[in-house]
PDB file of C-alpha atoms in Angstrom:
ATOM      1  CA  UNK Q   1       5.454   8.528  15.799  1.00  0.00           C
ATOM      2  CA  UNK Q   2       2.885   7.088  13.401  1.00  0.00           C
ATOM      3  CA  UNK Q   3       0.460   4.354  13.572  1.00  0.00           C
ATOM      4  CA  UNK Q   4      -0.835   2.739  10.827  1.00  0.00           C
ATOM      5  CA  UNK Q   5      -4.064   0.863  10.662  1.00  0.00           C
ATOM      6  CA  UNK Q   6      -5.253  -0.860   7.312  1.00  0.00           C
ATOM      7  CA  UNK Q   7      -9.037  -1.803   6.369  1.00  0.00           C
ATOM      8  CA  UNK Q   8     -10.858  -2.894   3.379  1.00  0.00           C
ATOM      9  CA  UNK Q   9      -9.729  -6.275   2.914  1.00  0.00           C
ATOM     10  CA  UNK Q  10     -11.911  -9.141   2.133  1.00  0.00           C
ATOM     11  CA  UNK Q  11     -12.851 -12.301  -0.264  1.00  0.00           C
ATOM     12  CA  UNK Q  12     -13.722 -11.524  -3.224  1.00  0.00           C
ATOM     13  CA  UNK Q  13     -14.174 -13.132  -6.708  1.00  0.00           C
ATOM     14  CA  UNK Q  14     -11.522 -12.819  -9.965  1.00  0.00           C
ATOM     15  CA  UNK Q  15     -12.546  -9.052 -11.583  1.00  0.00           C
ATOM     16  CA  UNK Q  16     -13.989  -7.449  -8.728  1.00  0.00           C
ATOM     17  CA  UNK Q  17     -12.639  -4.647  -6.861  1.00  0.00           C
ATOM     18  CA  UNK Q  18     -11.670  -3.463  -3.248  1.00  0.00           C
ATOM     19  CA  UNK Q  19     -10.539  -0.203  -1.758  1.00  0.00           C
ATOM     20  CA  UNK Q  20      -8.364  -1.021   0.906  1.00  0.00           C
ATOM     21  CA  UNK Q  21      -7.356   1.868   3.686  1.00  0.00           C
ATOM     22  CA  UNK Q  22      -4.635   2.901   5.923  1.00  0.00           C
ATOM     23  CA  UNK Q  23      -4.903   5.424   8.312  1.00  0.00           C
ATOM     24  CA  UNK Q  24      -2.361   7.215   9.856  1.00  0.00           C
ATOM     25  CA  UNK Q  25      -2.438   9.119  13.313  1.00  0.00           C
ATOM     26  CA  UNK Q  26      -0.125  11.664  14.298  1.00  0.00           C
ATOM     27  CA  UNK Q  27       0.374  15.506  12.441  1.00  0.00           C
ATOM     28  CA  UNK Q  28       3.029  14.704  10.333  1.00  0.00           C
ATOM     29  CA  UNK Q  29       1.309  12.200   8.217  1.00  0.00           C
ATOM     30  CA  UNK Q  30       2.494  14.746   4.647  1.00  0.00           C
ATOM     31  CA  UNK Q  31       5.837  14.641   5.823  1.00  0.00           C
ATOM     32  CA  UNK Q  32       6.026  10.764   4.804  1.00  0.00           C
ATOM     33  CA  UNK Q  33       5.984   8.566   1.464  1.00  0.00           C
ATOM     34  CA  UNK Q  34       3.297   6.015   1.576  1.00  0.00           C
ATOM     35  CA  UNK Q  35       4.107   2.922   0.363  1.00  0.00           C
ATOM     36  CA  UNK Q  36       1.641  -0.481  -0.193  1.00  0.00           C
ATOM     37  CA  UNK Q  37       3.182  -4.189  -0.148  1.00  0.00           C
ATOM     38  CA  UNK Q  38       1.880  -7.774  -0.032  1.00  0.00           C
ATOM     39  CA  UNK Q  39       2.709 -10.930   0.809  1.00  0.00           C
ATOM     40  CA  UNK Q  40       1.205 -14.153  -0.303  1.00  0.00           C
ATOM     41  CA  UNK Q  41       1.699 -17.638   1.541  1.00  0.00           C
ATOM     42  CA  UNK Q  42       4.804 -18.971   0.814  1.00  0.00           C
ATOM     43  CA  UNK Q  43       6.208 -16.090  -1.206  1.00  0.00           C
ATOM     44  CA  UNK Q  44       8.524 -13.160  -0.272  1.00  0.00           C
ATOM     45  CA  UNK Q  45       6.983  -9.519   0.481  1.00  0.00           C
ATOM     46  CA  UNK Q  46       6.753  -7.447  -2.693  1.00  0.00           C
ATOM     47  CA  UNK Q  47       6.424  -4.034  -3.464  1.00  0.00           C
ATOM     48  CA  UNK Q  48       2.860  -2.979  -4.564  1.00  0.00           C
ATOM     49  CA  UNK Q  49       2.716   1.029  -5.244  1.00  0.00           C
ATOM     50  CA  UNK Q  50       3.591   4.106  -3.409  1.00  0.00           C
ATOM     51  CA  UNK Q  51       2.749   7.594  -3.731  1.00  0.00           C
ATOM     52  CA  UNK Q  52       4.922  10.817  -2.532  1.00  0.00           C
ATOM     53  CA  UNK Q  53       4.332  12.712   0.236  1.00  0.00           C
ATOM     54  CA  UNK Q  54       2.109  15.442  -1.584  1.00  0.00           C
ATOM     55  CA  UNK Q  55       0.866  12.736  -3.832  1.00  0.00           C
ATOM     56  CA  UNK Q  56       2.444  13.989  -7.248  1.00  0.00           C
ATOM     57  CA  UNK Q  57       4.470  11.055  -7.800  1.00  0.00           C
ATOM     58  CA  UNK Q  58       3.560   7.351  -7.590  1.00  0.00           C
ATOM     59  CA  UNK Q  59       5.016   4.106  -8.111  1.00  0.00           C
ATOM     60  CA  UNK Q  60       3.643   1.090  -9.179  1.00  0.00           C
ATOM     61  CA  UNK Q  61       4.475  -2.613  -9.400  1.00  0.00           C
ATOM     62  CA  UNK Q  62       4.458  -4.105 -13.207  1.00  0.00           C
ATOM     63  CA  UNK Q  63       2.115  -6.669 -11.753  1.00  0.00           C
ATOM     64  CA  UNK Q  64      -0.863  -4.282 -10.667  1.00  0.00           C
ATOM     65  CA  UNK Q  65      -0.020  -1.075 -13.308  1.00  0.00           C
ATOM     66  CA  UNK Q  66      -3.377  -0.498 -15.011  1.00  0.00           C
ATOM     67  CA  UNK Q  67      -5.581  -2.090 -12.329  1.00  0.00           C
ATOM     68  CA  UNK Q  68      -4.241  -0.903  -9.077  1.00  0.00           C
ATOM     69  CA  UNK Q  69      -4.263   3.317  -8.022  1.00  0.00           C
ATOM     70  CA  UNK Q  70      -2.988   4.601  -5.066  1.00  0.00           C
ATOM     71  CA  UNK Q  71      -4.260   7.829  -3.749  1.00  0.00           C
ATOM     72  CA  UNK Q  72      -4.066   9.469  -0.719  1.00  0.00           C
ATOM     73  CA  UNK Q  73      -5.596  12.250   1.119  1.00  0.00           C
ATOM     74  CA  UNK Q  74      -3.200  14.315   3.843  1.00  0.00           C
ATOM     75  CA  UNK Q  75      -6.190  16.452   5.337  1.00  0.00           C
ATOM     76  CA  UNK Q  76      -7.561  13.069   6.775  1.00  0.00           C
ATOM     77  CA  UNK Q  77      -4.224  11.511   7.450  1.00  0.00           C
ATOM     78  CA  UNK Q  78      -5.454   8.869   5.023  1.00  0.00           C
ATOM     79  CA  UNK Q  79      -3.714   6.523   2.150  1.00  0.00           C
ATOM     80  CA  UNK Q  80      -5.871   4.064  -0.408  1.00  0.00           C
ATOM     81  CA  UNK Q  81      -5.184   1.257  -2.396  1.00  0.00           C
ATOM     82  CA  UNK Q  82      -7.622   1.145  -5.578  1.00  0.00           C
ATOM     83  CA  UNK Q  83      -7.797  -2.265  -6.365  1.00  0.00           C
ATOM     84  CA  UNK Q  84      -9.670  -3.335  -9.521  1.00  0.00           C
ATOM     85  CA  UNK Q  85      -9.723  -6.172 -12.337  1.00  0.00           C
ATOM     86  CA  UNK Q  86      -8.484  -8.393  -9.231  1.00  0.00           C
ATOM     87  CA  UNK Q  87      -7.066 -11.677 -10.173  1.00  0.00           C
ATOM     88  CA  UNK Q  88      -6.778 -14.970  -7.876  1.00  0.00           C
ATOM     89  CA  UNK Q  89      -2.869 -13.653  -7.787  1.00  0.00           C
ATOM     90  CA  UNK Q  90      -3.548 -10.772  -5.748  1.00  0.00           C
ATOM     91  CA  UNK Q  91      -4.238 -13.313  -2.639  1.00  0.00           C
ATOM     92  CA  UNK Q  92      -1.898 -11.959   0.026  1.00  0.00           C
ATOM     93  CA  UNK Q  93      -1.743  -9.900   3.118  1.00  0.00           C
ATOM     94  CA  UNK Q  94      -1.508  -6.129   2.089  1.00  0.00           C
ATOM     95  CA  UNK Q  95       0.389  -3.519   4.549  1.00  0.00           C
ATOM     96  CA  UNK Q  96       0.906   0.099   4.321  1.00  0.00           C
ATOM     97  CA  UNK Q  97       4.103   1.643   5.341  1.00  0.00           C
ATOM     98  CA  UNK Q  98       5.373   5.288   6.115  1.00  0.00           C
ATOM     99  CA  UNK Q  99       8.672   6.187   4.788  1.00  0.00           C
ATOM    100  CA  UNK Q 100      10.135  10.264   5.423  1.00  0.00           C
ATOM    101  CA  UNK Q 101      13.090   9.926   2.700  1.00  0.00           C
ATOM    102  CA  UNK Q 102      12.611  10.588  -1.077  1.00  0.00           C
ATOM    103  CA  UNK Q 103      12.870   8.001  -3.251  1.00  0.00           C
ATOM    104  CA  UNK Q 104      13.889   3.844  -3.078  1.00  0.00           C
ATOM    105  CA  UNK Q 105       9.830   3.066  -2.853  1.00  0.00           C
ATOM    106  CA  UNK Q 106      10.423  -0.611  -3.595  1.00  0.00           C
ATOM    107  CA  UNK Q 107      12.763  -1.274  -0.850  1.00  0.00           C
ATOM    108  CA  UNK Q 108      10.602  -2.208   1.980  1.00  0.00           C
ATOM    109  CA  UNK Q 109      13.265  -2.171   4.813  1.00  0.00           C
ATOM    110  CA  UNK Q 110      13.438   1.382   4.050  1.00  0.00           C
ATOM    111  CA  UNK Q 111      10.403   1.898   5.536  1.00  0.00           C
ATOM    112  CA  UNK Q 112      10.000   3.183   9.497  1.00  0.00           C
ATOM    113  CA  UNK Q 113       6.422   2.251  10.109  1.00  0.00           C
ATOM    114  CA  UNK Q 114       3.873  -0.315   9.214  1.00  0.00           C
ATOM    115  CA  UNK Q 115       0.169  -1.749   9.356  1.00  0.00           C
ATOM    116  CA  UNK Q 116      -1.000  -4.540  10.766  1.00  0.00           C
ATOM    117  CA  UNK Q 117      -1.842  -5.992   7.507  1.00  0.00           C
ATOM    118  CA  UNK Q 118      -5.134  -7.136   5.812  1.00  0.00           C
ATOM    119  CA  UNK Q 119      -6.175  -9.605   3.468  1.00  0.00           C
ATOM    120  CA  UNK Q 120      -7.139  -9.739   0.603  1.00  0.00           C
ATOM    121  CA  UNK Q 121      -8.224 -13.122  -1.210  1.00  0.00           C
ATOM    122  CA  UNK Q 122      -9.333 -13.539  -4.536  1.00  0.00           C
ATOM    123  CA  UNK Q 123     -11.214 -16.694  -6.060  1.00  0.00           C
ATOM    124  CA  UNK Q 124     -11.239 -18.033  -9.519  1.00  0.00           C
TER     125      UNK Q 124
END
């Protein structure tokens, strides 16, 4: 079992940046792929990034490559989202997710476990 709880969103203004976090409970946290997605009003959920379970391999959405790092940290059960240059189209709610097979990172039904969400809102 893992649970999933995400902090670090907030409003902020076009160029800043936010560090959002997920932590995980339970001993096997390494044992899973952590992947981010958002999902803006109106719009379907998209794939964000996602890093491998030792964190030698990440993934990243076209959208957010070059602003956006995900990192994580297994000794505190603990995944980030680096989130800089932010633009008014990063508005949505951001979740992390746990997934224990290799590869597929995009496909978010692939996923066994999830955060509660937080948002993140950019202005103009």
């Amino acid at each position: 079992q893992v649970q999933l709880v995400e902090s670090g969103g907030g409003l902020v203004q076009a160029g800043d940046s936010l560090r959002l976090s997920c932590a995980a409970s339970g001993r096997t946290f390494s044992s899973y792929a952590m992947g981010w997605f958002r999902q803006a009003l109106g719009k379907e959920r998209e794939f964000v990034a996602a890093i491998s379970r030792s964190g030698s391999s990440t993934d990243y959405a076209n959208s957010v490559k070059g602003r956006f790092t995900v990192f994580r940290d297994n000794a505190k059960n603990m995944v980030y989202l680096q989130m800089n240059s932010l633009k008014p189209e990063d508005t949505a709610v951001y979740y992390c997710a746990a997934k224990n097979d290799f590869g597929h990172y995009s496909d978010y039904f692939r996923y066994l476990y999830w955060g509660q969400g937080t948002q993140v809102s950019v202005s103009s």
